[in-house]
Coordinates of C-alpha atoms in Angstrom, one line a residue:
X1 CA 89.8 -131.6 226.4
X2 CA 88.6 -134.6 228.4
X3 CA 87.2 -137.7 226.7
X4 CA 84.5 -139.5 228.6
X5 CA 84.2 -143.3 228.3
X6 CA 80.8 -144.5 227.0
X7 CA 81.5 -148.0 228.2
X8 CA 78.3 -149.3 229.8
X9 CA 78.4 -151.1 233.1
X10 CA 77.2 -154.7 232.8
X11 CA 76.3 -156.9 235.8
X12 CA 75.7 -160.6 235.5
X13 CA 74.4 -162.5 238.5
X14 CA 74.4 -165.1 240.0
X15 CA 77.8 -166.2 238.7
X16 CA 78.3 -169.2 238.9
X17 CA 74.8 -169.9 237.6
X18 CA 72.6 -173.0 237.0
X19 CA 71.9 -171.6 233.5
X20 CA 69.3 -169.0 234.5
X21 CA 70.9 -165.7 235.3
X22 CA 70.1 -162.0 235.2
X23 CA 72.0 -159.4 233.2
X24 CA 71.8 -155.7 233.9
X25 CA 72.8 -153.2 231.2
X26 CA 72.3 -149.4 230.7
X27 CA 71.1 -149.7 227.1
X28 CA 69.6 -152.1 224.6
X29 CA 72.2 -154.6 223.5
X30 CA 72.6 -157.9 221.8
X31 CA 73.8 -160.7 224.0
X32 CA 75.9 -163.6 222.5
X33 CA 77.1 -166.5 224.5
X34 CA 80.1 -168.4 223.1
X35 CA 81.3 -171.8 224.2
X36 CA 85.0 -172.8 224.7
X37 CA 85.5 -173.4 220.9
X38 CA 84.2 -169.9 220.0
X39 CA 80.9 -171.1 218.7
X40 CA 77.8 -168.9 219.4
X41 CA 75.5 -171.1 221.6
X42 CA 72.9 -168.5 222.6
X43 CA 71.8 -165.0 221.3
X44 CA 69.1 -162.7 222.5
X45 CA 68.4 -159.0 222.9
X46 CA 68.7 -157.5 226.4
X47 CA 67.7 -154.1 227.7
X48 CA 67.9 -152.9 231.3
X49 CA 67.4 -155.9 233.7
X50 CA 66.8 -159.1 231.7
X51 CA 66.4 -162.7 232.9
X52 CA 68.3 -165.0 230.6
X53 CA 67.5 -168.7 230.3
X54 CA 70.5 -170.5 229.1
X55 CA 69.7 -173.7 231.0
X56 CA 70.1 -175.7 227.7
X57 CA 73.9 -175.2 228.0
X58 CA 76.1 -177.8 229.5
X59 CA 78.2 -177.1 232.6
X60 CA 81.3 -175.0 231.7
X61 CA 82.7 -171.6 231.4
X62 CA 81.2 -169.4 228.7
X63 CA 82.1 -166.0 227.2
X64 CA 79.3 -163.5 227.2
X65 CA 79.6 -160.6 224.7
X66 CA 77.3 -157.6 224.6
X67 CA 77.2 -155.4 221.6
X68 CA 75.2 -152.2 221.3
X69 CA 75.9 -148.5 220.7
X70 CA 79.0 -148.4 222.9
X71 CA 82.2 -150.5 223.2
X72 CA 81.5 -154.2 223.2
X73 CA 81.6 -155.7 226.7
X74 CA 82.9 -159.2 227.3
X75 CA 82.5 -161.2 230.5
X76 CA 82.6 -164.9 231.6
X77 CA 79.7 -166.9 233.0
X78 CA 80.2 -170.2 234.8
X79 CA 77.3 -172.7 234.4
X80 CA 77.2 -175.5 237.0
X81 CA 74.4 -177.7 238.4

């Protein structure tokens, strides 16, 4: 018996970003952006191709976590201006 992974592919571009970036997902998910201390600094729902405006965030490296029906996906985004 073969198990198939339901992990969804997530693409974030551009990265590095000026705070405005696009995220592509295969399903409706909740996006959380965490700062270096682990505090949630941005949350929104994404579905398919979504433009995210996180330009209120300071320059730095952030952790992007997507949760939905499958396995949570974690990526990094660099914000620089």
